[in-house]
Amino acid sequence: MLRKTTVLAAFGFALALVGVAAPASAATTEREPKEASWSFEGPFGKFDQAQLQRGYKVYHDVCGTCHGMNLLSYRNLADKGGPFYSEKYPNPNDSPFAKAIAKDFQVADIDSETGDAIQRPATTSDHFRQPFPNEAAARAANGGAAPPDLSLMAKAREGGPRYIYSLLSGFVDPPAGLTVTPGKYYNPYYQGDLSGFWTGAKDKVPVGGLIGMPPPLHDDAVTFDDGTKATIDQQAKDVSAFLAWAAEPHQEERKKTGFAVLIYLAIFAGLLYASYRRVWRNIAH
Amino acid sequence: MSGQHSTYEPKTGFTRWLDSRLPIIRLGWDSFIDFPTPKNLNYWWTFGGVLAMCLGIQIATGVVLAMHYTPDAGLAFNSVEHIMRDVNHGWMIRYIHATGASMFFLAVYIHMLRGVYYGSHKAPREILWILGCVIYLLMMATGFMGYVLPWGQMSYYGAVVITNLFGAFPIIGKGVTTWLWGGFAVDNPTLNRFFSLHYLLPFMIAGVVVLHIWALHVPGNNNPTGVNVKSKEDTIPFHPYYTVKDGFAMVCFLILFAVFVFFMPDALGHADNYVPANPLQTPAHIVPEWYFLPFYAILRAVPDKLTGVLAMFGAVGVLFALPWIDHSKVRSMRYRPAAKLFFIIFVLVCVGLGFCGANPPDKPLFGDGGIGFTLGDANLNSFVWLSRFLTAYYFAFFGILFVLGFVEKPLPVPDSISTPALSEKKG
């Protein structure tokens, strides 16, 4: 604890010395995300449920082996607007889909009779199981860089789903002259500063960065239940849609409420303007 | 409050009984029903009502958010997400509160600029203006501490940068920062005290707002001509004339508010604040909320840290002295062509400073850095030099106003409020 405090204090003072007048202006670069569009964009946009289901499958089969989604419970998958919502089950905890998904995961618990640590099948109310027991284990298993939680990823990066899609489908061979550290991978859409790894001309440093994640997607690495062809591009697009839903599950409700609010306010404003004209009709101003 | 003769007449037995014990209905009547108000107030005057509404919205949503929020460094981030996901309509309440802060500042900047333009800070309204400056300072403190509460990356590093500013003061600096932090770094004690103060300050704002309205109702409203009210002909009762006009403006303002809340709730925030605070990983660019950007630009414009901090505080501090700096006998800049021109430049400069604050200081303004030459410590073609020029104008503006008070030849000022209004209608 003392060491942590000392590190933090040292960091604070270092920042104070550098001073905010000259903040660190790292020469990081990244390529603009690719153009792509989804059904949920725009003021009228809605999630495509089939796409959310495919996206969940990509998360479950690929991303989920390293990345957690700590803010989601299994029941959320069957929430209204979610990938496995069905009108037959207004309460997501009754959903056979959510139940079936949950029970395939073993989660840690305490036996209430004996107090022993046990593993039991997850229920709909459990949070998504974390792929690693703790952050140190996550770092140790991944070359020192813990895979970030994906619950909010679509909101936590500039460009949101477009960024995630570009990153996942944007792995390319490193340009000649770039020394890639073992265990790292070149991605032009990942923010980084490659000048230290570049042996070519100083003004031609490649855009992008070195990411600790190996290219995760491969053609037909997952099989979609609805028969959609599982290209890298398709998987990247679908999982980005799923992550956009996961980052803000109430997005559709938000926009729908917004229209009602705007219509109400527009009528209210019209009535007030008419009242204003009438009340002020005899005042020269 | 106005010192005018009260026209309130209690009509029922109970109101007569109450009026002779606590004349609170009379106070409300004299302040918001029968209050004589100049009849020529334009829409720029509606922002006072808009601001009162903003304060109400922030307090109402904030009280509900506090019921679900946990001020603990380990739990704060997830408790905000709990509000967003699991609390009924929690997403709406939080988006209204977060967007509401921006709307509050938008309205307060318009309100302040309106005051400067029409000379509302001048005698006999100096106290009214100073109380407004106090409210603005309290708002800045409240807004800053509120932004820290979600405990995301920008929350954390915003808190680190702002609290470190106090470290620039010699001798006391280090002690003051430790005292502010409640430890040796921004950590759980800091978050806890920020939460406590974030809940307290809005009620202090509400208290100063009462004084602000009191100080308004003694001399009465200024007006676009800046000419004093001369006769009863110049005024109309506040209700229904201004309740309906302010009401209309408030609802129009709410439409803008709702567009942000429901269709681009994160447009005014920063993506990094959806990443939980990590003291060991500094974001590439630390930027404050948009409403602090002009002051952030002034801070970074000055190479010496202490001078920069003083310049930043001075940029707000100078406002307190404005009633005596801007001493021209003519209130409204409508009749001050030179002051009007410098005022318009001042508004553009403030927007420009905000633009500088949002960009890295060494980023080139034009091209990719090949253009321009080094002047002093930075390339002339960079945001840091632009912010230096704009900062210079920001402070020079107050000097210009002072000098203009002596040398400017104002246009003829109408004799009374009714004269221009009537003649404009006829002509």
Short mmCIF file of N, CA, C and O in Angstrom, two decimals, chain A residues 232-272:
data_model
loop_
_atom_site.label_atom_id
_atom_site.label_comp_id
_atom_site.label_asym_id
_atom_site.label_seq_id
_atom_site.Cartn_x
_atom_site.Cartn_y
_atom_site.Cartn_z
N ILE A 232 -14.13 -12.44 -42.54
CA ILE A 232 -13.56 -11.57 -41.49
C ILE A 232 -14.35 -10.29 -41.40
O ILE A 232 -14.71 -9.81 -40.32
N ASP A 233 -14.65 -9.71 -42.59
CA ASP A 233 -15.38 -8.45 -42.64
C ASP A 233 -16.74 -8.57 -41.95
O ASP A 233 -17.13 -7.71 -41.16
N GLN A 234 -17.47 -9.66 -42.26
CA GLN A 234 -18.79 -9.87 -41.69
C GLN A 234 -18.71 -10.04 -40.17
O GLN A 234 -19.48 -9.44 -39.43
N GLN A 235 -17.75 -10.85 -39.71
CA GLN A 235 -17.61 -11.07 -38.27
C GLN A 235 -17.27 -9.77 -37.56
O GLN A 235 -17.82 -9.47 -36.50
N ALA A 236 -16.36 -8.98 -38.16
CA ALA A 236 -15.94 -7.72 -37.53
C ALA A 236 -17.13 -6.77 -37.43
O ALA A 236 -17.32 -6.10 -36.41
N LYS A 237 -17.94 -6.75 -38.49
CA LYS A 237 -19.09 -5.85 -38.51
C LYS A 237 -20.14 -6.27 -37.47
O LYS A 237 -20.69 -5.43 -36.76
N ASP A 238 -20.38 -7.58 -37.42
CA ASP A 238 -21.40 -8.08 -36.50
C ASP A 238 -20.99 -7.90 -35.03
O ASP A 238 -21.80 -7.50 -34.19
N VAL A 239 -19.73 -8.18 -34.75
CA VAL A 239 -19.31 -8.07 -33.34
C VAL A 239 -19.26 -6.60 -32.94
O VAL A 239 -19.55 -6.25 -31.78
N SER A 240 -18.98 -5.70 -33.89
CA SER A 240 -19.02 -4.27 -33.58
C SER A 240 -20.44 -3.84 -33.24
O SER A 240 -20.65 -3.02 -32.33
N ALA A 241 -21.41 -4.38 -33.97
CA ALA A 241 -22.82 -4.06 -33.68
C ALA A 241 -23.19 -4.58 -32.29
O ALA A 241 -23.84 -3.89 -31.50
N PHE A 242 -22.76 -5.80 -31.99
CA PHE A 242 -23.05 -6.38 -30.66
C PHE A 242 -22.43 -5.51 -29.56
O PHE A 242 -23.07 -5.24 -28.54
N LEU A 243 -21.20 -5.05 -29.78
CA LEU A 243 -20.54 -4.24 -28.75
C LEU A 243 -21.20 -2.87 -28.63
O LEU A 243 -21.24 -2.28 -27.54
N ALA A 244 -21.73 -2.35 -29.76
CA ALA A 244 -22.45 -1.06 -29.69
C ALA A 244 -23.72 -1.22 -28.86
O ALA A 244 -24.06 -0.36 -28.06
N TRP A 245 -24.39 -2.37 -29.03
CA TRP A 245 -25.57 -2.63 -28.21
C TRP A 245 -25.17 -2.78 -26.74
O TRP A 245 -25.79 -2.19 -25.85
N ALA A 246 -24.11 -3.53 -26.49
CA ALA A 246 -23.68 -3.80 -25.12
C ALA A 246 -23.26 -2.52 -24.40
O ALA A 246 -23.48 -2.37 -23.20
N ALA A 247 -22.67 -1.57 -25.15
CA ALA A 247 -22.19 -0.34 -24.53
C ALA A 247 -23.36 0.55 -24.13
O ALA A 247 -23.28 1.33 -23.19
N GLU A 248 -24.47 0.46 -24.87
CA GLU A 248 -25.63 1.27 -24.52
C GLU A 248 -26.91 0.51 -24.87
O GLU A 248 -27.55 0.76 -25.89
N PRO A 249 -27.31 -0.42 -23.99
CA PRO A 249 -28.47 -1.26 -24.30
C PRO A 249 -29.77 -0.46 -24.45
O PRO A 249 -30.70 -0.93 -25.08
N HIS A 250 -29.82 0.75 -23.88
CA HIS A 250 -31.06 1.53 -23.96
C HIS A 250 -31.07 2.50 -25.13
O HIS A 250 -31.89 3.42 -25.16
N GLN A 251 -30.16 2.29 -26.10
CA GLN A 251 -30.05 3.25 -27.19
C GLN A 251 -31.36 3.43 -27.97
O GLN A 251 -31.78 4.56 -28.24
N GLU A 252 -32.03 2.30 -28.32
CA GLU A 252 -33.28 2.40 -29.08
C GLU A 252 -34.35 3.13 -28.27
O GLU A 252 -35.06 3.99 -28.80
N GLU A 253 -34.45 2.79 -26.98
CA GLU A 253 -35.43 3.42 -26.11
C GLU A 253 -35.15 4.92 -26.01
O GLU A 253 -36.07 5.74 -26.01
N ARG A 254 -33.86 5.27 -25.96
CA ARG A 254 -33.47 6.67 -25.86
C ARG A 254 -33.99 7.46 -27.05
O ARG A 254 -34.61 8.51 -26.90
N LYS A 255 -33.76 6.93 -28.26
CA LYS A 255 -34.17 7.67 -29.45
C LYS A 255 -35.69 7.74 -29.55
O LYS A 255 -36.25 8.77 -29.92
N LYS A 256 -36.35 6.64 -29.19
CA LYS A 256 -37.82 6.61 -29.26
C LYS A 256 -38.40 7.65 -28.30
O LYS A 256 -39.30 8.42 -28.65
N THR A 257 -37.88 7.67 -27.06
CA THR A 257 -38.34 8.66 -26.09
C THR A 257 -38.08 10.07 -26.61
O THR A 257 -38.90 10.97 -26.45
N GLY A 258 -36.92 10.22 -27.26
CA GLY A 258 -36.53 11.54 -27.76
C GLY A 258 -37.55 12.11 -28.73
O GLY A 258 -37.87 13.30 -28.67
N PHE A 259 -38.10 11.25 -29.59
CA PHE A 259 -39.09 11.75 -30.55
C PHE A 259 -40.35 12.23 -29.83
O PHE A 259 -40.88 13.29 -30.15
N ALA A 260 -40.79 11.45 -28.87
CA ALA A 260 -41.98 11.87 -28.11
C ALA A 260 -41.72 13.20 -27.42
O ALA A 260 -42.55 14.11 -27.44
N VAL A 261 -40.52 13.33 -26.80
CA VAL A 261 -40.18 14.57 -26.08
C VAL A 261 -40.16 15.75 -27.05
O VAL A 261 -40.71 16.82 -26.76
N LEU A 262 -39.54 15.57 -28.22
CA LEU A 262 -39.43 16.68 -29.17
C LEU A 262 -40.79 17.10 -29.70
O LEU A 262 -41.06 18.30 -29.83
N ILE A 263 -41.65 16.13 -29.98
CA ILE A 263 -42.99 16.47 -30.48
C ILE A 263 -43.74 17.26 -29.40
O ILE A 263 -44.34 18.30 -29.66
N TYR A 264 -43.67 16.77 -28.18
CA TYR A 264 -44.32 17.46 -27.06
C TYR A 264 -43.80 18.89 -26.93
O TYR A 264 -44.58 19.85 -26.85
N LEU A 265 -42.48 19.03 -26.94
CA LEU A 265 -41.90 20.37 -26.76
C LEU A 265 -42.25 21.29 -27.92
O LEU A 265 -42.48 22.48 -27.73
N ALA A 266 -42.30 20.74 -29.15
CA ALA A 266 -42.61 21.58 -30.31
C ALA A 266 -44.04 22.11 -30.20
O ALA A 266 -44.29 23.30 -30.43
N ILE A 267 -44.98 21.25 -29.79
CA ILE A 267 -46.37 21.70 -29.63
C ILE A 267 -46.45 22.75 -28.51
O ILE A 267 -47.07 23.80 -28.65
N PHE A 268 -45.76 22.46 -27.41
CA PHE A 268 -45.75 23.36 -26.25
C PHE A 268 -45.18 24.73 -26.67
O PHE A 268 -45.75 25.78 -26.35
N ALA A 269 -44.09 24.71 -27.43
CA ALA A 269 -43.48 25.95 -27.89
C ALA A 269 -44.44 26.72 -28.78
O ALA A 269 -44.57 27.95 -28.66
N GLY A 270 -45.14 26.00 -29.67
CA GLY A 270 -46.10 26.65 -30.55
C GLY A 270 -47.21 27.33 -29.77
O GLY A 270 -47.56 28.49 -30.02
N LEU A 271 -47.75 26.63 -28.77
CA LEU A 271 -48.81 27.21 -27.95
C LEU A 271 -48.31 28.43 -27.19
O LEU A 271 -49.00 29.46 -27.10
N LEU A 272 -47.09 28.33 -26.66
CA LEU A 272 -46.54 29.46 -25.91
C LEU A 272 -46.32 30.66 -26.83
O LEU A 272 -46.54 31.80 -26.43
#
